[in-house]
Amino acid sequence: MAEKRIGEDTIFFSSYPTIIATASTAGKKEGEGPCAKYFDKVIQDPLYGESTWEKAESKMLLESVRKVLEKARCTYDQIHFMFSGDLLNQITASNFAARELPIPFYGLFGACSTFTEGLTLGGMAIDGGFAQRVLVGASSHYQAAERQYRYPTELGVQRPPTAQRTVTGAGAVILGNDGPGPFLTAATIGRVIDMGISDPLNMGTAMAPAAVHTIVQHFKDTGRNPDYYDVIITGDLASVGKGLAEDLLKKEGYDVSDRYTDCGVMIYKPDADTQAGGSGCACSAVVFSSYFYPLLKEEYQRLLLVSTGALMSPTTYQQGETIPAIAHAVAIERNRPEGK
Amino acid sequence: MILMAKLTREQKAYKQWADSRKPGPSLGRNIVVAYIVGGLICTLGQGVLNYFVSQGMSPKEAGGPTAAVMILLGALLTGLGIYDRLGKFAGAGSFVPITGFANSIVAPALEYKREGYVLGVGARMFQIAGPVLVYGMSTAWLVGLVHWLIHK
């Protein structure tokens, strides 16, 4: 019997792993958005002094990792595992950052859902007694993603209003088995959902059903309602996907409209010429690390973070495959739930 | 041949519903801007052609050097990081003229230079323009064949 499971896809962390510290690095356009003042660092040059976009992404991740270690006053040997992922082929941004770090490393690929995938696995490692401190990271880079998934960056093309801009940034979080909170209390692991969308410039629409599936499953498994949470945050559905998700949830009988937001909608200024909004592994990672984490100590008691990922590659969509999507939900609370 | 995955009824219904709510591009604005910018680029090209003609070339002779100047201009603006912004603004207006063709070759050349001159620049320079060349030439060949069959 797995005693930490409830319902079909949900787990409860019995020892309540704590988020000890968070750090975030973001690009220039992100640094002009509403979250600007909360980032630890904003880089002005997308190359960040390196010779390639890919190196710049790795460097951002590495710096976020070093920053979060400093904030948590941790040394490398206190970190038992690092979980990290990104969008580059073979997740090289994470692999190459980990090359510089004396920390046992798990590379993750969950596309833009990687951040909550990492939080979930990191939480399990701590709750299972396999680690005292775990580092979770996620990064993405606009130009690096653009050249891999779409077009060369200097190509003069117009993007449809459903397109999203990959967030340049890197977020890192340290989880621990002790500390004052906020705490990871539960997680619902997503299933891969494919609703037949094949347009890679309309990923919000492809991912919305996966987010809805995970959120509904979370409510069913835990017996909670939307009002249990002060805010429900999806990763990168952006404006198009967010509207769809909200209506799909309503159809399922859950009205979240008064407490629902999306990191892809939040990260850029409305007039930033980013079409529907932001996407990428860094989207939920930097918005959570910079904006929501401090609010968990002041304003919010409980939040549900649902990072969303589109699991396609340029090869699959060129071959006419539809876009499968996934979303993992993590419940994060200021205090340990009572009576548990 | 692109192989399309078969959709279930549930997927089709979702797609239809999502499509019905999808924000469309602002067609009116895009058409007007494309017309103006495309027109300006062509006017510029005409100006260059007229200059060569005024220097004593026949209009037919002036075609080649004019195309070369416009290609140079497109390549230069791509290298300076201006053409992608123009493209975002003007869409087909800047993509269709020969300057856009130059952009579609120079942009990958710049982008993939980091993978070296052989596997990067050499192999991927025609990533965007390649299909245009292949099907453009094939079409020209077919039309030529039809022309020859009719007039022989």
Coordinates of C-alpha atoms in Angstrom, one line a residue:
Chain A
M1 CA 0.0 0.0 0.0
A2 CA 1.2 3.4 -0.8
E3 CA 0.0 5.3 2.2
K4 CA 0.9 8.8 0.8
R5 CA -1.5 8.5 -2.1
I6 CA -5.0 9.8 -2.3
G7 CA -7.5 9.4 -5.2
E8 CA -6.2 8.5 -8.6
D9 CA -3.2 10.8 -9.2
T10 CA -2.5 12.7 -6.1
I11 CA 0.1 12.4 -3.4
F12 CA 0.4 14.0 0.0
F13 CA 3.7 14.9 1.5
S14 CA 3.5 13.7 5.1
S15 CA 6.6 15.6 6.3
Y16 CA 5.8 18.8 4.5
P17 CA 9.0 19.7 2.6
T18 CA 9.8 23.4 2.9
I19 CA 10.8 25.8 0.2
I20 CA 13.8 27.3 1.9
A21 CA 14.7 29.9 -0.8
T22 CA 14.1 30.9 -4.4
A23 CA 16.1 32.8 -7.0
S24 CA 15.4 34.0 -10.5
T25 CA 17.3 35.5 -13.4
A26 CA 15.3 37.0 -16.3
G27 CA 15.9 38.6 -19.7
K28 CA 15.4 42.2 -20.8
K29 CA 11.9 42.0 -22.0
E30 CA 10.8 40.0 -18.9
G31 CA 12.7 42.7 -16.9
E32 CA 10.4 45.3 -18.4
G33 CA 7.3 43.4 -17.3
P34 CA 5.2 43.6 -14.1
C35 CA 7.5 41.1 -12.2
A36 CA 10.6 43.1 -13.0
K37 CA 11.3 44.4 -9.5
Y38 CA 11.1 40.9 -8.0
F39 CA 13.8 39.2 -10.1
D40 CA 17.2 38.7 -8.5
K41 CA 18.8 39.7 -11.7
V42 CA 17.8 41.0 -15.1
I43 CA 20.2 40.4 -18.0
Q44 CA 20.2 43.1 -20.7
D45 CA 22.1 41.2 -23.4
P46 CA 20.5 38.0 -24.5
L47 CA 24.0 36.5 -25.1
Y48 CA 24.9 37.4 -21.5
G49 CA 28.6 37.8 -22.5
E50 CA 28.7 34.3 -24.0
S51 CA 29.2 33.3 -27.6
T52 CA 25.9 31.4 -28.1
W53 CA 22.3 31.6 -26.8
E54 CA 22.7 28.1 -25.4
K55 CA 25.7 29.1 -23.3
A56 CA 23.8 32.1 -22.1
E57 CA 20.9 30.0 -20.9
S58 CA 23.2 27.6 -19.0
K59 CA 25.0 30.6 -17.4
M60 CA 21.6 32.1 -16.3
L61 CA 20.7 28.8 -14.7
L62 CA 24.1 28.4 -13.0
E63 CA 23.8 31.9 -11.6
S64 CA 20.3 31.3 -10.3
V65 CA 21.6 28.1 -8.6
R66 CA 24.5 30.0 -7.0
K67 CA 22.2 32.8 -5.9
V68 CA 19.7 30.4 -4.3
L69 CA 22.5 28.6 -2.5
E70 CA 23.7 31.9 -1.1
K71 CA 20.1 32.9 -0.1
A72 CA 19.6 29.6 1.7
R73 CA 23.1 29.7 3.2
C74 CA 23.7 26.3 1.8
T75 CA 27.0 24.8 0.6
Y76 CA 27.2 22.4 -2.3
D77 CA 27.7 19.3 -0.1
Q78 CA 24.4 20.0 1.7
I79 CA 22.4 19.6 -1.5
H80 CA 21.7 16.0 -2.0
F81 CA 20.1 16.1 -5.5
M82 CA 19.5 18.7 -8.2
F83 CA 16.5 18.3 -10.5
S84 CA 16.5 20.5 -13.5
G85 CA 15.3 20.8 -17.0
D86 CA 14.9 23.0 -20.0
L87 CA 13.7 23.1 -23.6
L88 CA 16.9 22.6 -25.5
N89 CA 17.6 19.3 -27.3
Q90 CA 18.9 16.7 -24.8
I91 CA 18.3 19.3 -22.0
T92 CA 21.8 20.7 -22.5
A93 CA 21.2 23.9 -20.6
S94 CA 20.7 22.0 -17.4
N95 CA 23.3 19.3 -18.1
F96 CA 26.0 21.9 -18.9
A97 CA 25.1 23.9 -15.8
A98 CA 25.3 20.8 -13.7
R99 CA 28.7 20.1 -15.2
E100 CA 29.9 23.0 -13.1
L101 CA 28.3 21.8 -9.9
P102 CA 29.4 19.1 -7.4
I103 CA 25.8 18.0 -6.9
P104 CA 24.2 14.6 -7.9
F105 CA 22.0 15.5 -10.8
Y106 CA 18.7 14.4 -12.3
G107 CA 17.9 15.9 -15.7
L108 CA 14.2 16.4 -16.4
F109 CA 12.2 17.0 -19.5
G110 CA 8.6 18.0 -19.1
A111 CA 8.8 20.9 -21.5
C112 CA 7.4 23.9 -19.8
S113 CA 5.9 21.8 -17.0
T114 CA 9.5 21.0 -15.8
F115 CA 9.3 23.3 -12.8
T116 CA 6.5 21.6 -11.0
E117 CA 7.8 18.2 -12.2
G118 CA 11.0 19.1 -10.3
L119 CA 9.1 20.4 -7.3
T120 CA 7.1 17.2 -7.1
L121 CA 10.1 14.9 -7.5
G122 CA 12.2 17.0 -5.1
G123 CA 9.4 16.9 -2.6
M124 CA 9.1 13.1 -2.9
A125 CA 12.9 12.8 -2.4
I126 CA 12.7 14.7 0.8
D127 CA 9.5 13.2 2.1
G128 CA 10.9 9.8 1.4
G129 CA 13.9 10.5 3.5
F130 CA 16.3 10.3 0.6
A131 CA 17.5 13.9 0.9
Q132 CA 17.7 16.8 3.3
R133 CA 18.1 19.5 0.8
V134 CA 17.2 19.4 -2.9
L135 CA 17.7 21.9 -5.6
V136 CA 15.1 22.4 -8.3
G137 CA 15.8 24.4 -11.4
A138 CA 14.3 25.3 -14.8
S139 CA 15.4 27.5 -17.6
S140 CA 14.5 28.7 -21.1
H141 CA 15.8 31.2 -23.5
Y142 CA 13.8 33.0 -26.3
Q143 CA 16.5 33.0 -29.0
A144 CA 17.7 29.5 -28.2
A145 CA 14.2 28.1 -28.3
E146 CA 13.2 30.1 -31.4
R147 CA 16.1 28.7 -33.5
Q148 CA 15.4 25.2 -32.4
Y149 CA 11.6 25.1 -32.6
R150 CA 10.8 27.7 -35.2
Y151 CA 12.9 30.1 -37.3
P152 CA 16.3 31.8 -37.2
T153 CA 15.9 34.8 -34.9
E154 CA 16.7 37.4 -37.6
L155 CA 14.0 36.1 -40.0
G156 CA 11.4 38.7 -40.7
V157 CA 8.1 36.9 -40.0
Q158 CA 4.8 38.0 -38.5
R159 CA 3.5 35.8 -35.7
P160 CA -0.2 35.0 -35.2
P161 CA -2.0 36.4 -32.1
T162 CA -2.0 32.9 -30.6
A163 CA 1.8 32.6 -30.6
Q164 CA 3.7 32.9 -27.4
R165 CA 7.2 34.2 -26.6
T166 CA 9.6 31.8 -24.8
V167 CA 10.6 33.4 -21.6
T168 CA 14.3 34.1 -21.2
G169 CA 15.2 33.3 -17.6
A170 CA 16.1 30.7 -15.1
G171 CA 14.5 29.9 -11.7
A172 CA 16.0 27.9 -8.9
V173 CA 14.5 26.7 -5.6
I174 CA 15.9 24.9 -2.6
L175 CA 13.6 22.4 -0.8
G176 CA 14.5 21.2 2.7
N177 CA 13.1 18.8 5.3
D178 CA 13.0 21.6 8.0
G179 CA 12.3 25.3 8.0
P180 CA 9.5 27.8 8.6
G181 CA 7.7 27.2 5.4
P182 CA 6.0 27.6 3.0
F183 CA 5.4 23.9 2.6
L184 CA 4.7 21.5 -0.2
T185 CA 1.6 19.7 1.0
A186 CA 0.3 17.8 -2.0
A187 CA 0.8 17.2 -5.7
T188 CA -1.2 15.9 -8.5
I189 CA 0.8 14.3 -11.3
G190 CA -0.4 15.1 -14.8
R191 CA -1.3 12.6 -17.5
V192 CA -0.4 13.2 -21.1
I193 CA -3.5 14.7 -22.8
D194 CA -3.7 15.3 -26.5
M195 CA -6.8 17.1 -27.8
G196 CA -5.7 17.1 -31.4
I197 CA -4.2 20.5 -31.7
S198 CA -1.3 20.5 -34.2
D199 CA -0.4 24.2 -34.6
P200 CA 2.9 24.9 -32.7
L201 CA 2.0 28.6 -32.8
N202 CA -1.1 27.9 -30.7
M203 CA 0.3 26.0 -27.7
G204 CA -2.0 27.6 -25.1
T205 CA -4.9 25.8 -26.8
A206 CA -3.0 22.5 -26.9
M207 CA -2.1 22.7 -23.2
A208 CA -5.3 24.1 -21.7
P209 CA -7.1 20.6 -21.5
A210 CA -4.0 19.1 -19.8
A211 CA -4.1 21.8 -17.1
V212 CA -7.8 21.4 -16.7
H213 CA -7.5 17.6 -16.4
T214 CA -4.9 17.9 -13.7
I215 CA -6.8 20.6 -11.7
V216 CA -10.0 18.7 -11.8
Q217 CA -8.2 15.5 -10.8
H218 CA -6.7 17.4 -7.9
F219 CA -10.0 18.6 -6.7
K220 CA -11.6 15.2 -7.1
D221 CA -8.7 13.4 -5.4
T222 CA -8.4 15.8 -2.4
G223 CA -12.1 16.7 -2.1
R224 CA -11.1 20.3 -2.1
N225 CA -12.8 23.1 -4.0
P226 CA -11.2 26.1 -5.7
D227 CA -11.9 28.2 -2.6
Y228 CA -9.4 26.1 -0.6
Y229 CA -6.7 28.1 -2.5
D230 CA -6.1 31.8 -2.5
V231 CA -4.8 31.6 -6.0
I232 CA -4.6 29.0 -8.7
I233 CA -1.7 29.6 -11.1
T234 CA -1.1 27.9 -14.5
G235 CA 2.3 27.9 -16.0
D236 CA 2.2 29.2 -19.5
L237 CA -1.3 29.0 -21.1
A238 CA -1.1 32.7 -21.9
S239 CA -4.2 34.7 -22.8
V240 CA -5.6 32.3 -25.3
G241 CA -5.2 29.1 -23.3
K242 CA -6.1 30.8 -20.0
G243 CA -9.5 31.8 -21.3
L244 CA -10.1 28.2 -22.6
A245 CA -9.0 26.7 -19.3
E246 CA -11.3 28.9 -17.3
D247 CA -14.3 27.9 -19.4
L248 CA -13.4 24.2 -19.5
L249 CA -13.2 24.3 -15.7
K250 CA -16.5 26.0 -15.5
K251 CA -18.0 23.2 -17.7
E252 CA -16.5 20.7 -15.2
G253 CA -18.3 22.6 -12.4
Y254 CA -15.4 24.5 -10.9
D255 CA -15.6 28.3 -11.1
V256 CA -12.1 29.6 -10.6
S257 CA -12.4 33.0 -12.3
D258 CA -12.0 35.0 -9.1
R259 CA -8.7 33.3 -8.1
Y260 CA -7.1 32.2 -11.3
T261 CA -4.1 33.6 -13.1
D262 CA -1.4 32.4 -15.5
C263 CA 2.3 33.1 -15.4
G264 CA 2.4 33.5 -19.2
V265 CA -0.2 36.4 -18.9
M266 CA 1.7 38.0 -16.0
I267 CA 5.2 38.1 -17.2
Y268 CA 5.1 40.7 -20.0
K269 CA 3.6 44.1 -20.2
P270 CA 0.3 44.0 -22.1
D271 CA 1.8 46.1 -24.9
A272 CA 5.1 44.1 -25.1
D273 CA 4.3 42.7 -28.6
T274 CA 4.5 39.1 -27.3
Q275 CA 1.1 38.0 -28.8
A276 CA -0.7 35.8 -26.4
G277 CA 2.1 36.0 -23.7
G278 CA 4.9 34.0 -22.3
S279 CA 5.9 30.4 -22.4
G280 CA 8.9 28.2 -21.6
C281 CA 10.2 26.3 -18.6
A282 CA 11.4 29.6 -17.1
C283 CA 7.9 31.1 -17.3
S284 CA 6.4 29.5 -14.2
A285 CA 9.8 29.1 -12.6
V286 CA 10.7 32.8 -12.5
V287 CA 7.2 34.1 -11.8
F288 CA 6.8 31.7 -8.9
S289 CA 10.3 32.3 -7.6
S290 CA 10.2 36.0 -7.8
Y291 CA 6.5 37.0 -7.3
F292 CA 4.5 34.3 -5.6
Y293 CA 7.0 32.9 -3.2
P294 CA 7.3 36.1 -1.1
L295 CA 3.5 36.5 -1.2
L296 CA 3.2 33.2 0.5
K297 CA 4.8 34.7 3.5
E298 CA 2.5 37.8 3.5
E299 CA -0.7 37.6 1.6
Y300 CA -1.5 34.1 0.5
Q301 CA -2.1 31.1 2.7
R302 CA -2.4 28.5 0.0
L303 CA -1.7 28.3 -3.7
L304 CA -1.9 25.7 -6.4
L305 CA 0.9 26.0 -9.0
V306 CA 0.2 24.1 -12.2
S307 CA 3.0 24.3 -14.8
T308 CA 2.0 23.2 -18.2
G309 CA 4.1 21.7 -21.0
A310 CA 3.6 21.0 -24.7
L311 CA 5.5 17.7 -25.4
M312 CA 6.2 18.1 -29.1
S313 CA 9.4 18.5 -31.1
P314 CA 10.0 20.1 -34.5
T315 CA 10.2 16.6 -36.0
T316 CA 6.8 15.5 -34.7
Y317 CA 4.9 18.5 -35.8
Q318 CA 6.5 18.5 -39.2
Q319 CA 5.4 14.9 -39.5
G320 CA 1.9 16.0 -38.8
E321 CA 1.6 14.7 -35.3
T322 CA -0.7 16.5 -32.9
I323 CA 0.7 18.2 -29.7
P324 CA 0.4 16.1 -26.5
A325 CA 0.5 18.2 -23.3
I326 CA 1.0 17.7 -19.6
A327 CA 0.5 19.6 -16.4
H328 CA 1.6 18.9 -12.9
A329 CA 0.0 20.6 -9.9
V330 CA 1.7 21.4 -6.6
A331 CA -0.1 22.7 -3.5
I332 CA 2.0 25.1 -1.5
E333 CA 0.9 26.4 1.8
R334 CA 2.2 29.0 4.3
N335 CA 1.5 26.8 7.3
R336 CA 1.4 23.1 7.9
P337 CA -2.1 21.8 7.4
E338 CA -3.7 21.1 10.8
G339 CA -4.8 17.7 11.9
K340 CA -2.5 15.9 9.6
Chain B
M1 CA 3.4 14.2 -48.0
I2 CA 2.4 15.2 -44.5
L3 CA 0.7 12.5 -42.6
M4 CA -2.2 13.9 -40.5
A5 CA -3.1 12.2 -37.3
K6 CA -6.7 11.0 -37.2
L7 CA -8.7 12.9 -34.7
T8 CA -11.4 11.4 -32.4
R9 CA -14.8 13.0 -32.2
E10 CA -13.9 14.5 -28.8
Q11 CA -10.7 16.0 -30.3
K12 CA -12.6 17.4 -33.3
A13 CA -15.2 19.0 -31.0
Y14 CA -12.5 20.6 -28.8
K15 CA -10.6 21.9 -31.9
Q16 CA -13.8 23.4 -33.3
W17 CA -14.7 25.1 -30.1
A18 CA -11.2 26.4 -29.6
D19 CA -11.0 27.6 -33.2
S20 CA -14.2 29.5 -32.8
R21 CA -12.7 31.5 -30.0
K22 CA -9.3 31.9 -31.5
P23 CA -8.2 35.5 -32.0
G24 CA -7.7 36.1 -35.7
P25 CA -5.0 38.3 -37.1
S26 CA -6.0 41.8 -37.8
L27 CA -6.4 41.2 -41.6
G28 CA -7.4 44.7 -42.6
R29 CA -4.4 46.3 -40.9
N30 CA -2.1 43.6 -42.1
I31 CA -3.2 43.9 -45.7
V32 CA -2.9 47.7 -45.7
V33 CA 0.6 47.7 -44.0
A34 CA 1.8 44.9 -46.4
Y35 CA 0.6 46.9 -49.4
I36 CA 2.3 50.1 -48.3
V37 CA 5.6 48.6 -47.2
G38 CA 5.7 46.1 -50.2
G39 CA 4.9 49.1 -52.4
L40 CA 7.7 51.2 -50.9
I41 CA 10.2 48.4 -51.3
C42 CA 9.2 48.0 -55.0
T43 CA 9.3 51.8 -55.5
L44 CA 12.8 51.8 -54.1
G45 CA 13.7 49.0 -56.5
Q46 CA 12.2 51.0 -59.4
G47 CA 14.3 54.0 -58.3
V48 CA 17.5 51.9 -58.4
L49 CA 16.5 50.5 -61.8
N50 CA 15.8 54.0 -63.2
Y51 CA 19.3 55.1 -61.9
F52 CA 21.0 52.3 -63.8
V53 CA 19.0 53.1 -66.9
S54 CA 19.9 56.8 -66.6
Q55 CA 23.5 55.6 -66.6
G56 CA 23.1 54.1 -70.0
M57 CA 21.9 50.6 -69.4
S58 CA 18.9 49.1 -71.2
P59 CA 16.0 48.3 -68.8
K60 CA 16.7 44.6 -69.4
E61 CA 20.3 45.0 -68.6
A62 CA 19.5 47.0 -65.5
G63 CA 17.4 44.1 -64.0
G64 CA 20.4 42.1 -62.8
P65 CA 22.2 44.9 -61.0
T66 CA 19.0 46.2 -59.5
A67 CA 18.2 42.8 -58.0
A68 CA 21.8 42.7 -56.6
V69 CA 21.4 46.0 -54.9
M70 CA 18.1 45.1 -53.4
I71 CA 19.5 41.8 -52.2
L72 CA 22.5 43.6 -50.7
L73 CA 20.1 45.9 -48.9
G74 CA 18.0 43.1 -47.5
A75 CA 21.1 41.3 -46.3
L76 CA 22.5 44.4 -44.7
L77 CA 19.3 45.2 -42.9
T78 CA 19.2 41.6 -41.7
G79 CA 22.7 41.8 -40.4
L80 CA 21.9 45.0 -38.6
G81 CA 19.0 43.3 -36.9
I82 CA 16.4 45.6 -38.6
Y83 CA 14.8 43.3 -41.1
D84 CA 13.2 41.0 -38.6
R85 CA 11.5 44.0 -37.0
L86 CA 10.3 45.2 -40.4
G87 CA 9.0 41.7 -41.0
K88 CA 7.1 41.7 -37.8
F89 CA 5.5 45.0 -38.7
A90 CA 4.9 44.5 -42.4
G91 CA 4.4 40.7 -42.8
A92 CA 4.1 39.7 -46.5
G93 CA 5.0 43.3 -47.4
S94 CA 8.6 42.7 -46.6
F95 CA 8.7 38.9 -47.0
V96 CA 7.6 38.7 -50.6
P97 CA 10.0 41.2 -52.4
I98 CA 13.5 40.1 -53.2
T99 CA 14.8 41.8 -50.0
G100 CA 12.7 39.2 -48.1
F101 CA 14.4 36.4 -50.0
A102 CA 17.7 37.8 -49.0
N103 CA 16.6 37.9 -45.4
S104 CA 15.5 34.3 -45.6
I105 CA 19.0 33.3 -46.6
V106 CA 21.1 35.6 -44.5
A107 CA 19.0 35.0 -41.3
P108 CA 19.8 31.2 -41.1
A109 CA 23.4 31.9 -42.2
L110 CA 23.9 34.2 -39.3
E111 CA 22.0 32.0 -36.9
Y112 CA 23.8 28.8 -37.7
K113 CA 27.3 30.2 -38.1
R114 CA 27.9 29.0 -34.5
E115 CA 27.7 25.4 -35.8
G116 CA 30.6 26.2 -38.2
Y117 CA 30.9 27.1 -41.9
V118 CA 30.2 23.6 -43.2
L119 CA 27.5 22.1 -41.0
G120 CA 26.1 25.5 -39.9
V121 CA 26.2 28.2 -42.6
G122 CA 26.7 25.8 -45.6
A123 CA 24.2 23.2 -44.6
R124 CA 21.5 25.4 -43.3
M125 CA 21.6 28.6 -45.2
F126 CA 18.8 27.5 -47.5
Q127 CA 16.6 26.2 -44.7
I128 CA 13.9 28.7 -45.5
A129 CA 14.7 29.6 -49.1
G130 CA 15.4 26.1 -50.2
P131 CA 11.7 25.1 -50.7
V132 CA 11.1 28.3 -52.6
L133 CA 14.0 27.5 -54.9
V134 CA 13.1 23.9 -55.4
Y135 CA 9.4 24.5 -56.2
G136 CA 10.1 27.8 -58.0
M137 CA 12.5 26.1 -60.3
S138 CA 10.3 23.0 -60.8
T139 CA 7.4 25.2 -61.6
A140 CA 9.5 27.3 -64.1
W141 CA 10.6 24.1 -65.7
L142 CA 7.1 22.7 -66.0
V143 CA 5.8 26.0 -67.4
G144 CA 8.7 26.1 -69.9
L145 CA 7.8 22.5 -71.0
V146 CA 4.2 23.5 -71.6
H147 CA 5.3 26.6 -73.5
W148 CA 7.6 24.5 -75.6
L149 CA 4.9 21.9 -76.3
I150 CA 2.4 24.5 -77.4
H151 CA 4.8 26.5 -79.6
K152 CA 7.0 23.9 -81.1

